[in-house]
mmCIF file of C-alpha atoms and ligand atoms in Angstrom:
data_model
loop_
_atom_site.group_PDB
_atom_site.id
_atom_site.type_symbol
_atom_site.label_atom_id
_atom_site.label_comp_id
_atom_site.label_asym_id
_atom_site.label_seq_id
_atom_site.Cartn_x
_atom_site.Cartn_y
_atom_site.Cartn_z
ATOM 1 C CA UNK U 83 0.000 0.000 0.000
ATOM 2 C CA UNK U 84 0.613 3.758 -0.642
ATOM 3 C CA UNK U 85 0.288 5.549 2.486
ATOM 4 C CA UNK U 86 -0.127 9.717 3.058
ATOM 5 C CA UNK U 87 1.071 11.676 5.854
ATOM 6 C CA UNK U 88 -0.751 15.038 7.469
ATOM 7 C CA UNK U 89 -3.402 15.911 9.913
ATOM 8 C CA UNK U 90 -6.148 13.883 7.775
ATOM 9 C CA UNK U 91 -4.831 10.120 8.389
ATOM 10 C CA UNK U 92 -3.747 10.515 11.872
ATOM 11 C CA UNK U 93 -6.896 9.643 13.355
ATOM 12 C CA UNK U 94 -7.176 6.266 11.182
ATOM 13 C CA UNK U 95 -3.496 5.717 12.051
ATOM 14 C CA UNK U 96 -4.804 6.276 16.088
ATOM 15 C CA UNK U 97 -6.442 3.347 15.690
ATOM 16 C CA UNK U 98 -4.235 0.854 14.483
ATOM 17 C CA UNK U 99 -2.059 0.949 17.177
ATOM 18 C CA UNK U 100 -4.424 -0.575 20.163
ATOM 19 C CA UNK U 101 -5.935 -2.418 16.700
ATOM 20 C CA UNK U 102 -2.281 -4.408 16.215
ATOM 21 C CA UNK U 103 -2.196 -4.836 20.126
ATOM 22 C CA UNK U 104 -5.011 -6.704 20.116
ATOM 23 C CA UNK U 105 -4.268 -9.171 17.598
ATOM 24 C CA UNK U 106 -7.848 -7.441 15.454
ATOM 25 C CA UNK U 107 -4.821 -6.278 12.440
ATOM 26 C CA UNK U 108 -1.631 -6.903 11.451
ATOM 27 C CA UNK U 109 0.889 -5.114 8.885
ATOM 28 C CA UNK U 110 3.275 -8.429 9.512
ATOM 29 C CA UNK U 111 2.811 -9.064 5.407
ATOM 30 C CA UNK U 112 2.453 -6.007 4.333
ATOM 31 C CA UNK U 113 4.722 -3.656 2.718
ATOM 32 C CA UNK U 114 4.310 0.501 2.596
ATOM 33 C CA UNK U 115 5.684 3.074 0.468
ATOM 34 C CA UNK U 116 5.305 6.508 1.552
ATOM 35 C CA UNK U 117 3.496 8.841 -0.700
ATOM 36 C CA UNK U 118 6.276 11.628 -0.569
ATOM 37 C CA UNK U 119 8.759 13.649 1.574
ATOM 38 C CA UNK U 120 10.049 17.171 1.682
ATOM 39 C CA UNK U 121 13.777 17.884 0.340
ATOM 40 C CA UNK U 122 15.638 20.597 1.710
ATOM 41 C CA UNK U 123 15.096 20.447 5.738
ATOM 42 C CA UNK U 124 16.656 18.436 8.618
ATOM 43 C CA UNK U 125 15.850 14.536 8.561
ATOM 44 C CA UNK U 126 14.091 15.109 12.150
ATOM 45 C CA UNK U 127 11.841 18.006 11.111
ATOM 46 C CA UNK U 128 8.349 17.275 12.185
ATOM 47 C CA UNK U 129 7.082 18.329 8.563
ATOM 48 C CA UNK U 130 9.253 15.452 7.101
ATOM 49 C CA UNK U 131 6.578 12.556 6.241
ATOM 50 C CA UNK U 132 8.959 9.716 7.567
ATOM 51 C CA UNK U 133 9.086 11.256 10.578
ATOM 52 C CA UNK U 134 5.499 11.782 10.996
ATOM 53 C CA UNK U 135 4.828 8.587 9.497
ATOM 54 C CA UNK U 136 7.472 6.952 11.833
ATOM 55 C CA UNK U 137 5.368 8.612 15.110
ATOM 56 C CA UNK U 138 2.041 8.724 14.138
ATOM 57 C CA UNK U 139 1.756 4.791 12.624
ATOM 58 C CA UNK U 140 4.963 3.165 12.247
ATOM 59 C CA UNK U 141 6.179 3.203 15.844
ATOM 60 C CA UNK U 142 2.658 1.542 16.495
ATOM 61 C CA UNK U 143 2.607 -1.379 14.480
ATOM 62 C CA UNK U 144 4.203 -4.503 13.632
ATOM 63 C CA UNK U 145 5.219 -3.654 10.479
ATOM 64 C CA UNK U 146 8.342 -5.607 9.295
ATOM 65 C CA UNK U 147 11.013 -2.529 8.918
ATOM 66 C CA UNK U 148 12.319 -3.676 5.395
ATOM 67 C CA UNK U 149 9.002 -3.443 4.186
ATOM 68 C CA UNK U 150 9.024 -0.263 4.572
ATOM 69 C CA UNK U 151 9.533 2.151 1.189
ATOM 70 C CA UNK U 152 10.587 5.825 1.623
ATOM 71 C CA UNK U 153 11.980 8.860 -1.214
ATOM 72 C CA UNK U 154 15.035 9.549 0.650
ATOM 73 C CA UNK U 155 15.511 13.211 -0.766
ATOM 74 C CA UNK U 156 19.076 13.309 0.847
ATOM 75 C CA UNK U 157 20.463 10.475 -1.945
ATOM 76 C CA UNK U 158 23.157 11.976 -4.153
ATOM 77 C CA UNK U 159 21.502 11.179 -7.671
ATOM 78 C CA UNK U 160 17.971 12.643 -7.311
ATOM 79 C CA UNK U 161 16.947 11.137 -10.811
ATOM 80 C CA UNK U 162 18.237 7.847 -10.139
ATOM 81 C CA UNK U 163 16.404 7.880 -6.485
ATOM 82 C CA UNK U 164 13.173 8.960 -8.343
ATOM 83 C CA UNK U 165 13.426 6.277 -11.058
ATOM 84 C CA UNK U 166 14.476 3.073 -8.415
ATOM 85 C CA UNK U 167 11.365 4.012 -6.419
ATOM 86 C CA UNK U 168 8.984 4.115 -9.147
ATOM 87 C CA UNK U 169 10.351 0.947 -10.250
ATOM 88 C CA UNK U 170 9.968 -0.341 -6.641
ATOM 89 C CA UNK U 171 6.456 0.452 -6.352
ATOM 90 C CA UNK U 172 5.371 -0.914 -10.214
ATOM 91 C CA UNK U 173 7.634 -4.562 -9.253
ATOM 92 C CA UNK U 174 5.686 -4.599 -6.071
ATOM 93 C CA UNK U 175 2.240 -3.015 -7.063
ATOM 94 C CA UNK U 176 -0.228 -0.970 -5.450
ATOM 95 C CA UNK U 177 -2.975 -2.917 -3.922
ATOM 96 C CA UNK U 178 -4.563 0.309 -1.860
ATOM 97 C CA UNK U 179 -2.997 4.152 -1.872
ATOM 98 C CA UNK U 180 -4.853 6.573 0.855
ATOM 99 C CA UNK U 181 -4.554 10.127 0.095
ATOM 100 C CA UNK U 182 -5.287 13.583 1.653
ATOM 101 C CA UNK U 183 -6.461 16.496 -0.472
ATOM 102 C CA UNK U 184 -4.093 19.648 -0.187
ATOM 103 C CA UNK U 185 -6.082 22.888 0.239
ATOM 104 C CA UNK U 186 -5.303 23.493 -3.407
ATOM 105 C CA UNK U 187 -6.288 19.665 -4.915
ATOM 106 C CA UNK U 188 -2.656 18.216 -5.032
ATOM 107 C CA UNK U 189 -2.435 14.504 -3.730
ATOM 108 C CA UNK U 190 0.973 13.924 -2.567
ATOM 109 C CA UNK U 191 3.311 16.955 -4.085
ATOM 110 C CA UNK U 192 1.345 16.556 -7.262
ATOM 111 C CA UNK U 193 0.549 20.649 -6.858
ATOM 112 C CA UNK U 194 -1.837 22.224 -9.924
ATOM 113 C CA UNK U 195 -0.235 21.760 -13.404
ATOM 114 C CA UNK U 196 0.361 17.657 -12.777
ATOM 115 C CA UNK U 197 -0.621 15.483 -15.455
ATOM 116 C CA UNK U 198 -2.188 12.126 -15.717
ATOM 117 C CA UNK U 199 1.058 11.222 -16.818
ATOM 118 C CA UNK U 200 3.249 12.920 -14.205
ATOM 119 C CA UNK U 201 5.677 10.119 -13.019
ATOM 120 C CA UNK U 202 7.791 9.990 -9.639
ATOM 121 C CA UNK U 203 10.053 12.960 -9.498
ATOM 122 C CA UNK U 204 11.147 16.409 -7.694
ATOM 123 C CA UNK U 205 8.644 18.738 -7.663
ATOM 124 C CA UNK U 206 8.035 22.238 -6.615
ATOM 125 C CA UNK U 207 5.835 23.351 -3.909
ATOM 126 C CA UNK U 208 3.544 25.524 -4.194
ATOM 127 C CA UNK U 209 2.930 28.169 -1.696
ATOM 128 C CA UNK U 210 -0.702 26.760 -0.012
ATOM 129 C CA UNK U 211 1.988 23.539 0.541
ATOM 130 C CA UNK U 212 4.892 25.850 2.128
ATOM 131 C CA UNK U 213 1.814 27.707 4.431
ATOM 132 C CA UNK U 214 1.117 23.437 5.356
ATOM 133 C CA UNK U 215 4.493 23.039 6.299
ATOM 134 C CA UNK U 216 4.453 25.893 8.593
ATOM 135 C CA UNK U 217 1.132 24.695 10.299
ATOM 136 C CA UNK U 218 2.711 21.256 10.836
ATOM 137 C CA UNK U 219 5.271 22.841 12.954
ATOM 138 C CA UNK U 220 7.848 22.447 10.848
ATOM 139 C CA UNK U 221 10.532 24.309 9.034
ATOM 140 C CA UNK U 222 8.845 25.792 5.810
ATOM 141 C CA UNK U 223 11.742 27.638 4.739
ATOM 142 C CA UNK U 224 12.202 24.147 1.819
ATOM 143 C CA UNK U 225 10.665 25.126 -2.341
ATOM 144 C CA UNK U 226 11.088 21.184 -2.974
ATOM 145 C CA UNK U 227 10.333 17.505 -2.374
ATOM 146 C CA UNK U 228 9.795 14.343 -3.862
ATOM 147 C CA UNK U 229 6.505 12.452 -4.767
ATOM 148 C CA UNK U 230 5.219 9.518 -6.605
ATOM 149 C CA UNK U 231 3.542 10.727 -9.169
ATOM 150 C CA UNK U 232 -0.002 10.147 -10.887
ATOM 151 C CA UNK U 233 0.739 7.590 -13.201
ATOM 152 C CA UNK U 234 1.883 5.565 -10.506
ATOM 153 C CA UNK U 235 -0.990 5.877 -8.357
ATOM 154 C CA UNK U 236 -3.127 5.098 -11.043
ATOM 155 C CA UNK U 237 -1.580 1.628 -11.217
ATOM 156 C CA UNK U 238 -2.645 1.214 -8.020
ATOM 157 C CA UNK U 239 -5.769 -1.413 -7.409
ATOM 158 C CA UNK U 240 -7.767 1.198 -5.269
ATOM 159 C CA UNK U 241 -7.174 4.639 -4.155
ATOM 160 C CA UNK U 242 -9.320 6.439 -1.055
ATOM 161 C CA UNK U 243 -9.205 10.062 -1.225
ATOM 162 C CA UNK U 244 -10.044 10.868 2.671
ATOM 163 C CA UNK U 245 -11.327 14.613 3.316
ATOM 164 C CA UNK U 246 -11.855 16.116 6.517
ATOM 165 C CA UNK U 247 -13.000 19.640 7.667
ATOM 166 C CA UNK U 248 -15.174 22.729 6.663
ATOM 167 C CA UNK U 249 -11.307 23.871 5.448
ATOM 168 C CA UNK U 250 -12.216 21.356 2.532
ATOM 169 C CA UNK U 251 -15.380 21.762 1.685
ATOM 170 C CA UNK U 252 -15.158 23.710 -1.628
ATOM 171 C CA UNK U 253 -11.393 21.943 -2.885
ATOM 172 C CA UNK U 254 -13.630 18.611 -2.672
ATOM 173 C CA UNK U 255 -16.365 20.301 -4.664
ATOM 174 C CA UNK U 256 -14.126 21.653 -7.083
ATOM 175 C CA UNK U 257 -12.196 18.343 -7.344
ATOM 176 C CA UNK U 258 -15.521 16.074 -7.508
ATOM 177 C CA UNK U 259 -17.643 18.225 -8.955
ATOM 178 C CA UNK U 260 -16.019 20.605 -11.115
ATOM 179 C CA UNK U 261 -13.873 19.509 -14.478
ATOM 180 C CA UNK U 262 -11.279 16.987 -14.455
ATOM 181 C CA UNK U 263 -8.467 19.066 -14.756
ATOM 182 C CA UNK U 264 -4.949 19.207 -13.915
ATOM 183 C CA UNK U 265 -5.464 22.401 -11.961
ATOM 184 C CA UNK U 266 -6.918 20.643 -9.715
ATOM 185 C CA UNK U 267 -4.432 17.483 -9.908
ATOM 186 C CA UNK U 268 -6.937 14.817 -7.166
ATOM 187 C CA UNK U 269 -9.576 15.223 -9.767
ATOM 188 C CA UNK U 270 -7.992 13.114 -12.497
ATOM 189 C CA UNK U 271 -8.818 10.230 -10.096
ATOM 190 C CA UNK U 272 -12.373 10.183 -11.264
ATOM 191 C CA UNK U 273 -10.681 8.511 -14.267
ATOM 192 C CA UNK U 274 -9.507 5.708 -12.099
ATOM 193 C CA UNK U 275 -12.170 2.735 -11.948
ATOM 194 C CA UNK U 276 -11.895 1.998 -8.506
ATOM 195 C CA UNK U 277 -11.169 4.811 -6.502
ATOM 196 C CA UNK U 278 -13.398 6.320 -3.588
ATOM 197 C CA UNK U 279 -13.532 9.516 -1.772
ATOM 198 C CA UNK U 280 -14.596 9.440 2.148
ATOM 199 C CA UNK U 281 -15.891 12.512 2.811
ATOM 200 C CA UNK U 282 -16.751 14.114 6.286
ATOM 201 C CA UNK U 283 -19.803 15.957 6.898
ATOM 202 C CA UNK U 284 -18.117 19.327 7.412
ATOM 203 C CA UNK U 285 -15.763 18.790 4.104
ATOM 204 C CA UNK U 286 -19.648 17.615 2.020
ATOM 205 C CA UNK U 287 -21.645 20.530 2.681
ATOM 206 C CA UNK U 288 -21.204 22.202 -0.902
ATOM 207 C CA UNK U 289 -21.462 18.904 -2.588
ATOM 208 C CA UNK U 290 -24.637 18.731 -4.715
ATOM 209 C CA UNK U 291 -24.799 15.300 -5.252
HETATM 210 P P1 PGA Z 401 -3.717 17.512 5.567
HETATM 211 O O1 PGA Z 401 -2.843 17.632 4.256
HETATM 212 O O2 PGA Z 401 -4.140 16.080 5.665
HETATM 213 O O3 PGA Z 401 -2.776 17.913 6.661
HETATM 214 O O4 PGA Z 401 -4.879 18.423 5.411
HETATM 215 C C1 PGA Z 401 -3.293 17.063 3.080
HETATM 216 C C2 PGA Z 401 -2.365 17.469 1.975
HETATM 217 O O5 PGA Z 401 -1.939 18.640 1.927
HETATM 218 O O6 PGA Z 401 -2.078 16.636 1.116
#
């Protein structure tokens, strides 16, 4: 699986702690890439998605720590780190990728302007992403990071978009709603057959349908 970092998982990822405890779930087979990771600040900087990953799941479960897939934006040959992990994820396959929705419809660093056939790469954040950062209490001084991109997520078996918050409410219109667009980069997944989006009452309120 393809998992996300940010304030929308972490109450799913809550769970699976006491869930793993008590024998009701187990990560003991499974394997996880993460989505994406910030270049450009300290390895231990709260905004960095392995480290939140790390604290808010990771240190929770029994997940087997070579399964565990990470962009390491500190390797020496960016385009060679970019190309192994794409080709990690394809050899192993995505059977389920969660996603958050950024306040401007990016999933993962796939800001506005990402196509359908944006692959895994370094990517430039866009400014609603820096003003993230910040909020995450974390160093958002960084214009960079890596992400997988949308063509591989669209390999992937099933994709949840999860949405949370009146702070969503008209990015989740927009992106399910409004056109299929890169501009708004989470609504190409309406292309893929078998993707969902969970949707909180506070983040559905200007849905029509
Ligand atoms: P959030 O971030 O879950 O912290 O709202 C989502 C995102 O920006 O991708």
């Amino acid at each position: 699986m393809c998992l996300p970092t940010g304030n929308t998982p972490r109450p799913m990822y809550v769970e699976m702690g006491p869930a793993v405890a008590d024998d009701r779930l187990s990560f003991g087979t499974a394997t996880v890439f993460l989505l994406d990771e910030f270049g450009g600040i300290p390895e231990d900087d709260p905004a960095r998605c392995a480290e939140a990953l790390q604290r808010d799941l990771l240190d929770h479960i029994d997940l087997p720590a070579d399964n565990f897939h990470r962009l390491d934006p500190e390797a020496e040959d960016l385009d060679a780190e970019v190309a192994d992990y794409r080709a990690r994820v394809l050899a192993a396959g995505l059977d389920l990728t969660i996603l958050g929705l950024g306040p401007n419809g990016h999933i993962g660093l796939n800001e506005p302007g990402s196509t359908a056939d944006s692959v895994t790469r370094r990517a430039l954040l866009h400014p609603e992403t820096k003003a993230s950062m910040a909020a995450y209490g974390g160093d958002s001084s960084t214009d960079w990071g890596l992400t997988l991109g949308i063509d591989e997520i669209m390999t992937s078996h099933e994709v949840w978009l999860i949405v949370t918050g009146t702070a969503k409410a008209q990015i989740v219109h927009e992106v399910l709603e409004g056109p299929i667009t890169p501009d708004r980069p989470a609504s190409l997944l309406r292309d893929h057959p078998n993707a969902r989006a969970l949707v909180d009452e506070a983040a559905a309120v200007h849905l029509n349908r």
